[in-house]
Amino acid sequence: MLATLKNERVITHNLIVVGGTVFAGVLGVAFQALVSHRLSPAEYGSVFAVITLLTFIGLPATGLTLLMARETSRDQAAGEYAHSSTLLHSGNVTLVVAGAVLAVVLVIVSPLLSSALRVPPPQLVAAAVGLPFVLAFPFLIGAFQGGQRFVMLSALLVGQAGIKLVGALVLGYWWGSVGIIAGISLASVSTYAIALGLLRPRAVANHADDWWPPAAKYLAVIVPSTLALAVLLSADVLIVKRVFNDQAAGEYAAVAALGRAIFWGASGIAAVLFPKMIFRATQGDRGTHLVSASLGLVAIGGLAGFALLSWGSKLLLTAFAGAAYAGAATYLPWYAVGMTLLGGVAVLIATHQTRGTPGFLAVLLPLTLLEPVALVLFHHDPMQVVQTLDICMAVILAGLGALYVVQERMPTNEFPAASLGVDR
């Protein structure tokens, strides 16, 4: 197993992607620290709610990342790139146009949405500017992921975080909280343009109009599962913002911003796993060793994060957000537990997504609804919210893990992955 992992450069690629993700996360932490120190807890809660809204909108677009990564990986295994080039060209145009329409809708409904989320309407308008590129950028990233161009992928993620930090510094100085959101939009526009320029044009397949039917079939699996992951990541912050006062919501937002670093590291591991599983499955291999190694890496990272946050939660939170947020340090280590479990969920979701079959949605979607329902029922204080979050993540991880074990014990001729990658 170790020799196989070495030959596939699993450890090397994970170090590259997780390293890039962590570096981008450090820049993200610097961004969050800048915002939290510059703004009051109430203002910071509003900015973080808008960021979470963008994350919620953008995470389903990572389903398109996986669609692009899948097609690129399959073309790489076959030694030709016409199909993935067709998808890249047509899908990119479609997403930019759809994002522009969605941005117009967001501007129109901003007065109503601002009341529901208790955020200023100009923040929503500033977020709308970058929305077309928030949707299209993950699609371009899929081409790098599927081609296992992990150095370039990591560089783009780090570049985006760096531009966001600089944009927030400059525009936030002039326009306050609205300028900070505008800095995020600037980062989305800039990194999209860079990524588009780095992708070399290839020959497009002759049947260019046929790209959508197979894509729609796969998206029927990818979009619901990716949307479920977006709900699992975002529901707690939005519910806390709604049910607690501004001070408590701002403190919780700081804990979430710091604790999510563990999840983003785990998502990097899932990003490496996905194209390797596609490549293996196309060749008729289950890739069990890849899944086991990925889950092991998530567990190691989670344990390290829990130990660090348990040892210095108050010091880290104060350094990150300021003394006004120190009261939330008590539940930061337990938030790290939830993010570790969610990282394991992300790995298992990526594994099931590579198979292109919808059966796992019957487990994932009902369990996903469990989280917001449970949080609405159990939110006496922020600690109870975090504990409820942890329990929900553990239940979802157990459910997806049990399904994976059952599928691994199926005969090869009944295995879902056997049908992957050849339906052209």
JSON list of N, CA, C and O in Angstrom, two decimals, residues 59-101:
[
{"chain": "A", "resi": 59, "resn": "LEU", "atom": "N", "xyz": [-20.28, 27.32, -2.83]},
{"chain": "A", "resi": 59, "resn": "LEU", "atom": "CA", "xyz": [-19.98, 25.91, -2.62]},
{"chain": "A", "resi": 59, "resn": "LEU", "atom": "C", "xyz": [-20.72, 24.98, -3.57]},
{"chain": "A", "resi": 59, "resn": "LEU", "atom": "O", "xyz": [-20.13, 24.01, -4.06]},
{"chain": "A", "resi": 60, "resn": "PRO", "atom": "N", "xyz": [-22.00, 25.22, -3.87]},
{"chain": "A", "resi": 60, "resn": "PRO", "atom": "CA", "xyz": [-22.62, 24.37, -4.90]},
{"chain": "A", "resi": 60, "resn": "PRO", "atom": "C", "xyz": [-21.90, 24.45, -6.24]},
{"chain": "A", "resi": 60, "resn": "PRO", "atom": "O", "xyz": [-21.91, 23.49, -7.02]},
{"chain": "A", "resi": 61, "resn": "ALA", "atom": "N", "xyz": [-21.26, 25.60, -6.51]},
{"chain": "A", "resi": 61, "resn": "ALA", "atom": "CA", "xyz": [-20.50, 25.72, -7.76]},
{"chain": "A", "resi": 61, "resn": "ALA", "atom": "C", "xyz": [-19.30, 24.79, -7.78]},
{"chain": "A", "resi": 61, "resn": "ALA", "atom": "O", "xyz": [-18.76, 24.47, -8.85]},
{"chain": "A", "resi": 62, "resn": "THR", "atom": "N", "xyz": [-18.85, 24.34, -6.59]},
{"chain": "A", "resi": 62, "resn": "THR", "atom": "CA", "xyz": [-17.77, 23.36, -6.57]},
{"chain": "A", "resi": 62, "resn": "THR", "atom": "C", "xyz": [-18.24, 22.03, -7.15]},
{"chain": "A", "resi": 62, "resn": "THR", "atom": "O", "xyz": [-17.40, 21.19, -7.52]},
{"chain": "A", "resi": 63, "resn": "GLY", "atom": "N", "xyz": [-19.55, 21.83, -7.22]},
{"chain": "A", "resi": 63, "resn": "GLY", "atom": "CA", "xyz": [-20.05, 20.68, -7.95]},
{"chain": "A", "resi": 63, "resn": "GLY", "atom": "C", "xyz": [-19.63, 20.74, -9.41]},
{"chain": "A", "resi": 63, "resn": "GLY", "atom": "O", "xyz": [-19.31, 19.72, -10.03]},
{"chain": "A", "resi": 64, "resn": "LEU", "atom": "N", "xyz": [-19.60, 21.95, -9.95]},
{"chain": "A", "resi": 64, "resn": "LEU", "atom": "CA", "xyz": [-19.13, 22.14, -11.32]},
{"chain": "A", "resi": 64, "resn": "LEU", "atom": "C", "xyz": [-17.62, 21.95, -11.41]},
{"chain": "A", "resi": 64, "resn": "LEU", "atom": "O", "xyz": [-17.10, 21.53, -12.44]},
{"chain": "A", "resi": 65, "resn": "THR", "atom": "N", "xyz": [-16.91, 22.27, -10.31]},
{"chain": "A", "resi": 65, "resn": "THR", "atom": "CA", "xyz": [-15.48, 21.95, -10.26]},
{"chain": "A", "resi": 65, "resn": "THR", "atom": "C", "xyz": [-15.29, 20.46, -10.46]},
{"chain": "A", "resi": 65, "resn": "THR", "atom": "O", "xyz": [-14.43, 20.02, -11.23]},
{"chain": "A", "resi": 66, "resn": "LEU", "atom": "N", "xyz": [-16.10, 19.67, -9.76]},
{"chain": "A", "resi": 66, "resn": "LEU", "atom": "CA", "xyz": [-15.97, 18.22, -9.84]},
{"chain": "A", "resi": 66, "resn": "LEU", "atom": "C", "xyz": [-16.37, 17.70, -11.21]},
{"chain": "A", "resi": 66, "resn": "LEU", "atom": "O", "xyz": [-15.79, 16.74, -11.72]},
{"chain": "A", "resi": 67, "resn": "LEU", "atom": "N", "xyz": [-17.38, 18.33, -11.82]},
{"chain": "A", "resi": 67, "resn": "LEU", "atom": "CA", "xyz": [-17.77, 17.95, -13.18]},
{"chain": "A", "resi": 67, "resn": "LEU", "atom": "C", "xyz": [-16.61, 18.17, -14.14]},
{"chain": "A", "resi": 67, "resn": "LEU", "atom": "O", "xyz": [-16.27, 17.30, -14.95]},
{"chain": "A", "resi": 68, "resn": "MET", "atom": "N", "xyz": [-15.98, 19.34, -14.05]},
{"chain": "A", "resi": 68, "resn": "MET", "atom": "CA", "xyz": [-14.85, 19.66, -14.92]},
{"chain": "A", "resi": 68, "resn": "MET", "atom": "C", "xyz": [-13.66, 18.77, -14.61]},
{"chain": "A", "resi": 68, "resn": "MET", "atom": "O", "xyz": [-12.96, 18.28, -15.52]},
{"chain": "A", "resi": 69, "resn": "ALA", "atom": "N", "xyz": [-13.41, 18.52, -13.32]},
{"chain": "A", "resi": 69, "resn": "ALA", "atom": "CA", "xyz": [-12.30, 17.67, -12.92]},
{"chain": "A", "resi": 69, "resn": "ALA", "atom": "C", "xyz": [-12.51, 16.24, -13.41]},
{"chain": "A", "resi": 69, "resn": "ALA", "atom": "O", "xyz": [-11.56, 15.58, -13.88]},
{"chain": "A", "resi": 70, "resn": "ARG", "atom": "N", "xyz": [-13.73, 15.76, -13.32]},
{"chain": "A", "resi": 70, "resn": "ARG", "atom": "CA", "xyz": [-14.04, 14.40, -13.78]},
{"chain": "A", "resi": 70, "resn": "ARG", "atom": "C", "xyz": [-13.77, 14.24, -15.27]},
{"chain": "A", "resi": 70, "resn": "ARG", "atom": "O", "xyz": [-13.12, 13.29, -15.71]},
{"chain": "A", "resi": 71, "resn": "GLU", "atom": "N", "xyz": [-14.25, 15.20, -16.07]},
{"chain": "A", "resi": 71, "resn": "GLU", "atom": "CA", "xyz": [-14.08, 15.11, -17.52]},
{"chain": "A", "resi": 71, "resn": "GLU", "atom": "C", "xyz": [-12.61, 15.23, -17.91]},
{"chain": "A", "resi": 71, "resn": "GLU", "atom": "O", "xyz": [-12.11, 14.52, -18.79]},
{"chain": "A", "resi": 72, "resn": "THR", "atom": "N", "xyz": [-11.88, 16.13, -17.21]},
{"chain": "A", "resi": 72, "resn": "THR", "atom": "CA", "xyz": [-10.46, 16.29, -17.50]},
{"chain": "A", "resi": 72, "resn": "THR", "atom": "C", "xyz": [-9.67, 15.05, -17.14]},
{"chain": "A", "resi": 72, "resn": "THR", "atom": "O", "xyz": [-8.78, 14.61, -17.88]},
{"chain": "A", "resi": 73, "resn": "SER", "atom": "N", "xyz": [-10.00, 14.46, -15.98]},
{"chain": "A", "resi": 73, "resn": "SER", "atom": "CA", "xyz": [-9.29, 13.26, -15.55]},
{"chain": "A", "resi": 73, "resn": "SER", "atom": "C", "xyz": [-9.56, 12.09, -16.49]},
{"chain": "A", "resi": 73, "resn": "SER", "atom": "O", "xyz": [-8.65, 11.32, -16.82]},
{"chain": "A", "resi": 74, "resn": "ARG", "atom": "N", "xyz": [-10.79, 11.96, -16.93]},
{"chain": "A", "resi": 74, "resn": "ARG", "atom": "CA", "xyz": [-11.13, 10.90, -17.88]},
{"chain": "A", "resi": 74, "resn": "ARG", "atom": "C", "xyz": [-10.40, 11.10, -19.22]},
{"chain": "A", "resi": 74, "resn": "ARG", "atom": "O", "xyz": [-9.89, 10.15, -19.82]},
{"chain": "A", "resi": 75, "resn": "ASP", "atom": "N", "xyz": [-10.35, 12.35, -19.68]},
{"chain": "A", "resi": 75, "resn": "ASP", "atom": "CA", "xyz": [-9.61, 12.62, -20.93]},
{"chain": "A", "resi": 75, "resn": "ASP", "atom": "C", "xyz": [-8.12, 12.35, -20.77]},
{"chain": "A", "resi": 75, "resn": "ASP", "atom": "O", "xyz": [-7.46, 11.85, -21.69]},
{"chain": "A", "resi": 76, "resn": "GLN", "atom": "N", "xyz": [-7.60, 12.66, -19.58]},
{"chain": "A", "resi": 76, "resn": "GLN", "atom": "CA", "xyz": [-6.18, 12.39, -19.33]},
{"chain": "A", "resi": 76, "resn": "GLN", "atom": "C", "xyz": [-5.89, 10.89, -19.37]},
{"chain": "A", "resi": 76, "resn": "GLN", "atom": "O", "xyz": [-4.88, 10.46, -19.92]},
{"chain": "A", "resi": 77, "resn": "ALA", "atom": "N", "xyz": [-6.81, 10.11, -18.81]},
{"chain": "A", "resi": 77, "resn": "ALA", "atom": "CA", "xyz": [-6.64, 8.65, -18.84]},
{"chain": "A", "resi": 77, "resn": "ALA", "atom": "C", "xyz": [-6.72, 8.13, -20.28]},
{"chain": "A", "resi": 77, "resn": "ALA", "atom": "O", "xyz": [-6.04, 7.16, -20.64]},
{"chain": "A", "resi": 78, "resn": "ALA", "atom": "N", "xyz": [-7.55, 8.77, -21.11]},
{"chain": "A", "resi": 78, "resn": "ALA", "atom": "CA", "xyz": [-7.72, 8.34, -22.51]},
{"chain": "A", "resi": 78, "resn": "ALA", "atom": "C", "xyz": [-6.67, 8.93, -23.44]},
{"chain": "A", "resi": 78, "resn": "ALA", "atom": "O", "xyz": [-6.52, 8.47, -24.58]},
{"chain": "A", "resi": 79, "resn": "GLY", "atom": "N", "xyz": [-5.97, 9.97, -22.98]},
{"chain": "A", "resi": 79, "resn": "GLY", "atom": "CA", "xyz": [-4.94, 10.58, -23.81]},
{"chain": "A", "resi": 79, "resn": "GLY", "atom": "C", "xyz": [-5.45, 11.58, -24.83]},
{"chain": "A", "resi": 79, "resn": "GLY", "atom": "O", "xyz": [-4.74, 11.92, -25.78]},
{"chain": "A", "resi": 80, "resn": "GLU", "atom": "N", "xyz": [-6.67, 12.05, -24.69]},
{"chain": "A", "resi": 80, "resn": "GLU", "atom": "CA", "xyz": [-7.21, 13.09, -25.58]},
{"chain": "A", "resi": 80, "resn": "GLU", "atom": "C", "xyz": [-8.10, 14.03, -24.79]},
{"chain": "A", "resi": 80, "resn": "GLU", "atom": "O", "xyz": [-8.64, 13.66, -23.75]},
{"chain": "A", "resi": 81, "resn": "TYR", "atom": "N", "xyz": [-8.23, 15.29, -25.25]},
{"chain": "A", "resi": 81, "resn": "TYR", "atom": "CA", "xyz": [-8.83, 16.34, -24.41]},
{"chain": "A", "resi": 81, "resn": "TYR", "atom": "C", "xyz": [-9.97, 17.09, -25.09]},
{"chain": "A", "resi": 81, "resn": "TYR", "atom": "O", "xyz": [-10.37, 18.15, -24.61]},
{"chain": "A", "resi": 82, "resn": "ALA", "atom": "N", "xyz": [-10.51, 16.57, -26.17]},
{"chain": "A", "resi": 82, "resn": "ALA", "atom": "CA", "xyz": [-11.54, 17.29, -26.90]},
{"chain": "A", "resi": 82, "resn": "ALA", "atom": "C", "xyz": [-12.81, 17.47, -26.06]},
{"chain": "A", "resi": 82, "resn": "ALA", "atom": "O", "xyz": [-13.42, 18.54, -26.05]},
{"chain": "A", "resi": 83, "resn": "HIS", "atom": "N", "xyz": [-13.22, 16.41, -25.35]},
{"chain": "A", "resi": 83, "resn": "HIS", "atom": "CA", "xyz": [-14.46, 16.50, -24.58]},
{"chain": "A", "resi": 83, "resn": "HIS", "atom": "C", "xyz": [-14.35, 17.49, -23.42]},
{"chain": "A", "resi": 83, "resn": "HIS", "atom": "O", "xyz": [-15.25, 18.31, -23.19]},
{"chain": "A", "resi": 84, "resn": "SER", "atom": "N", "xyz": [-13.23, 17.45, -22.69]},
{"chain": "A", "resi": 84, "resn": "SER", "atom": "CA", "xyz": [-13.06, 18.37, -21.57]},
{"chain": "A", "resi": 84, "resn": "SER", "atom": "C", "xyz": [-12.91, 19.81, -22.06]},
{"chain": "A", "resi": 84, "resn": "SER", "atom": "O", "xyz": [-13.38, 20.75, -21.40]},
{"chain": "A", "resi": 85, "resn": "SER", "atom": "N", "xyz": [-12.28, 20.01, -23.22]},
{"chain": "A", "resi": 85, "resn": "SER", "atom": "CA", "xyz": [-12.17, 21.36, -23.78]},
{"chain": "A", "resi": 85, "resn": "SER", "atom": "C", "xyz": [-13.53, 21.91, -24.18]},
{"chain": "A", "resi": 85, "resn": "SER", "atom": "O", "xyz": [-13.82, 23.10, -23.99]},
{"chain": "A", "resi": 86, "resn": "THR", "atom": "N", "xyz": [-14.38, 21.04, -24.72]},
{"chain": "A", "resi": 86, "resn": "THR", "atom": "CA", "xyz": [-15.74, 21.45, -25.07]},
{"chain": "A", "resi": 86, "resn": "THR", "atom": "C", "xyz": [-16.50, 21.88, -23.83]},
{"chain": "A", "resi": 86, "resn": "THR", "atom": "O", "xyz": [-17.16, 22.93, -23.80]},
{"chain": "A", "resi": 87, "resn": "LEU", "atom": "N", "xyz": [-16.40, 21.07, -22.79]},
{"chain": "A", "resi": 87, "resn": "LEU", "atom": "CA", "xyz": [-17.09, 21.38, -21.54]},
{"chain": "A", "resi": 87, "resn": "LEU", "atom": "C", "xyz": [-16.56, 22.67, -20.92]},
{"chain": "A", "resi": 87, "resn": "LEU", "atom": "O", "xyz": [-17.34, 23.50, -20.44]},
{"chain": "A", "resi": 88, "resn": "LEU", "atom": "N", "xyz": [-15.25, 22.85, -20.94]},
{"chain": "A", "resi": 88, "resn": "LEU", "atom": "CA", "xyz": [-14.64, 24.06, -20.36]},
{"chain": "A", "resi": 88, "resn": "LEU", "atom": "C", "xyz": [-15.14, 25.31, -21.06]},
{"chain": "A", "resi": 88, "resn": "LEU", "atom": "O", "xyz": [-15.55, 26.28, -20.41]},
{"chain": "A", "resi": 89, "resn": "HIS", "atom": "N", "xyz": [-15.13, 25.30, -22.39]},
{"chain": "A", "resi": 89, "resn": "HIS", "atom": "CA", "xyz": [-15.54, 26.48, -23.15]},
{"chain": "A", "resi": 89, "resn": "HIS", "atom": "C", "xyz": [-17.03, 26.79, -22.94]},
{"chain": "A", "resi": 89, "resn": "HIS", "atom": "O", "xyz": [-17.41, 27.92, -22.58]},
{"chain": "A", "resi": 90, "resn": "SER", "atom": "N", "xyz": [-17.87, 25.79, -23.13]},
{"chain": "A", "resi": 90, "resn": "SER", "atom": "CA", "xyz": [-19.32, 26.02, -23.05]},
{"chain": "A", "resi": 90, "resn": "SER", "atom": "C", "xyz": [-19.78, 26.30, -21.63]},
{"chain": "A", "resi": 90, "resn": "SER", "atom": "O", "xyz": [-20.60, 27.19, -21.37]},
{"chain": "A", "resi": 91, "resn": "GLY", "atom": "N", "xyz": [-19.23, 25.54, -20.68]},
{"chain": "A", "resi": 91, "resn": "GLY", "atom": "CA", "xyz": [-19.64, 25.72, -19.29]},
{"chain": "A", "resi": 91, "resn": "GLY", "atom": "C", "xyz": [-19.21, 27.05, -18.72]},
{"chain": "A", "resi": 91, "resn": "GLY", "atom": "O", "xyz": [-19.96, 27.68, -17.96]},
{"chain": "A", "resi": 92, "resn": "ASN", "atom": "N", "xyz": [-18.03, 27.52, -19.09]},
{"chain": "A", "resi": 92, "resn": "ASN", "atom": "CA", "xyz": [-17.55, 28.80, -18.58]},
{"chain": "A", "resi": 92, "resn": "ASN", "atom": "C", "xyz": [-18.46, 29.95, -19.01]},
{"chain": "A", "resi": 92, "resn": "ASN", "atom": "O", "xyz": [-18.84, 30.80, -18.20]},
{"chain": "A", "resi": 93, "resn": "VAL", "atom": "N", "xyz": [-18.81, 29.97, -20.28]},
{"chain": "A", "resi": 93, "resn": "VAL", "atom": "CA", "xyz": [-19.70, 31.03, -20.78]},
{"chain": "A", "resi": 93, "resn": "VAL", "atom": "C", "xyz": [-21.06, 30.97, -20.07]},
{"chain": "A", "resi": 93, "resn": "VAL", "atom": "O", "xyz": [-21.61, 32.00, -19.64]},
{"chain": "A", "resi": 94, "resn": "THR", "atom": "N", "xyz": [-21.58, 29.77, -19.93]},
{"chain": "A", "resi": 94, "resn": "THR", "atom": "CA", "xyz": [-22.89, 29.60, -19.28]},
{"chain": "A", "resi": 94, "resn": "THR", "atom": "C", "xyz": [-22.87, 30.11, -17.85]},
{"chain": "A", "resi": 94, "resn": "THR", "atom": "O", "xyz": [-23.80, 30.80, -17.40]},
{"chain": "A", "resi": 95, "resn": "LEU", "atom": "N", "xyz": [-21.81, 29.80, -17.11]},
{"chain": "A", "resi": 95, "resn": "LEU", "atom": "CA", "xyz": [-21.73, 30.19, -15.70]},
{"chain": "A", "resi": 95, "resn": "LEU", "atom": "C", "xyz": [-21.58, 31.70, -15.52]},
{"chain": "A", "resi": 95, "resn": "LEU", "atom": "O", "xyz": [-22.16, 32.28, -14.60]},
{"chain": "A", "resi": 96, "resn": "VAL", "atom": "N", "xyz": [-20.78, 32.32, -16.37]},
{"chain": "A", "resi": 96, "resn": "VAL", "atom": "CA", "xyz": [-20.62, 33.78, -16.25]},
{"chain": "A", "resi": 96, "resn": "VAL", "atom": "C", "xyz": [-21.96, 34.48, -16.51]},
{"chain": "A", "resi": 96, "resn": "VAL", "atom": "O", "xyz": [-22.34, 35.41, -15.78]},
{"chain": "A", "resi": 97, "resn": "VAL", "atom": "N", "xyz": [-22.68, 34.04, -17.52]},
{"chain": "A", "resi": 97, "resn": "VAL", "atom": "CA", "xyz": [-23.99, 34.64, -17.81]},
{"chain": "A", "resi": 97, "resn": "VAL", "atom": "C", "xyz": [-24.97, 34.37, -16.67]},
{"chain": "A", "resi": 97, "resn": "VAL", "atom": "O", "xyz": [-25.68, 35.28, -16.22]},
{"chain": "A", "resi": 98, "resn": "ALA", "atom": "N", "xyz": [-25.00, 33.13, -16.17]},
{"chain": "A", "resi": 98, "resn": "ALA", "atom": "CA", "xyz": [-25.91, 32.80, -15.07]},
{"chain": "A", "resi": 98, "resn": "ALA", "atom": "C", "xyz": [-25.56, 33.59, -13.82]},
{"chain": "A", "resi": 98, "resn": "ALA", "atom": "O", "xyz": [-26.45, 34.05, -13.09]},
{"chain": "A", "resi": 99, "resn": "GLY", "atom": "N", "xyz": [-24.26, 33.78, -13.57]},
{"chain": "A", "resi": 99, "resn": "GLY", "atom": "CA", "xyz": [-23.83, 34.56, -12.42]},
{"chain": "A", "resi": 99, "resn": "GLY", "atom": "C", "xyz": [-24.23, 36.02, -12.52]},
{"chain": "A", "resi": 99, "resn": "GLY", "atom": "O", "xyz": [-24.60, 36.65, -11.52]},
{"chain": "A", "resi": 100, "resn": "ALA", "atom": "N", "xyz": [-24.19, 36.56, -13.74]},
{"chain": "A", "resi": 100, "resn": "ALA", "atom": "CA", "xyz": [-24.61, 37.95, -13.95]},
{"chain": "A", "resi": 100, "resn": "ALA", "atom": "C", "xyz": [-26.10, 38.11, -13.67]},
{"chain": "A", "resi": 100, "resn": "ALA", "atom": "O", "xyz": [-26.53, 39.09, -13.04]},
{"chain": "A", "resi": 101, "resn": "VAL", "atom": "N", "xyz": [-26.89, 37.13, -14.10]},
{"chain": "A", "resi": 101, "resn": "VAL", "atom": "CA", "xyz": [-28.34, 37.18, -13.84]},
{"chain": "A", "resi": 101, "resn": "VAL", "atom": "C", "xyz": [-28.60, 37.08, -12.34]},
{"chain": "A", "resi": 101, "resn": "VAL", "atom": "O", "xyz": [-29.42, 37.83, -11.78]}
]
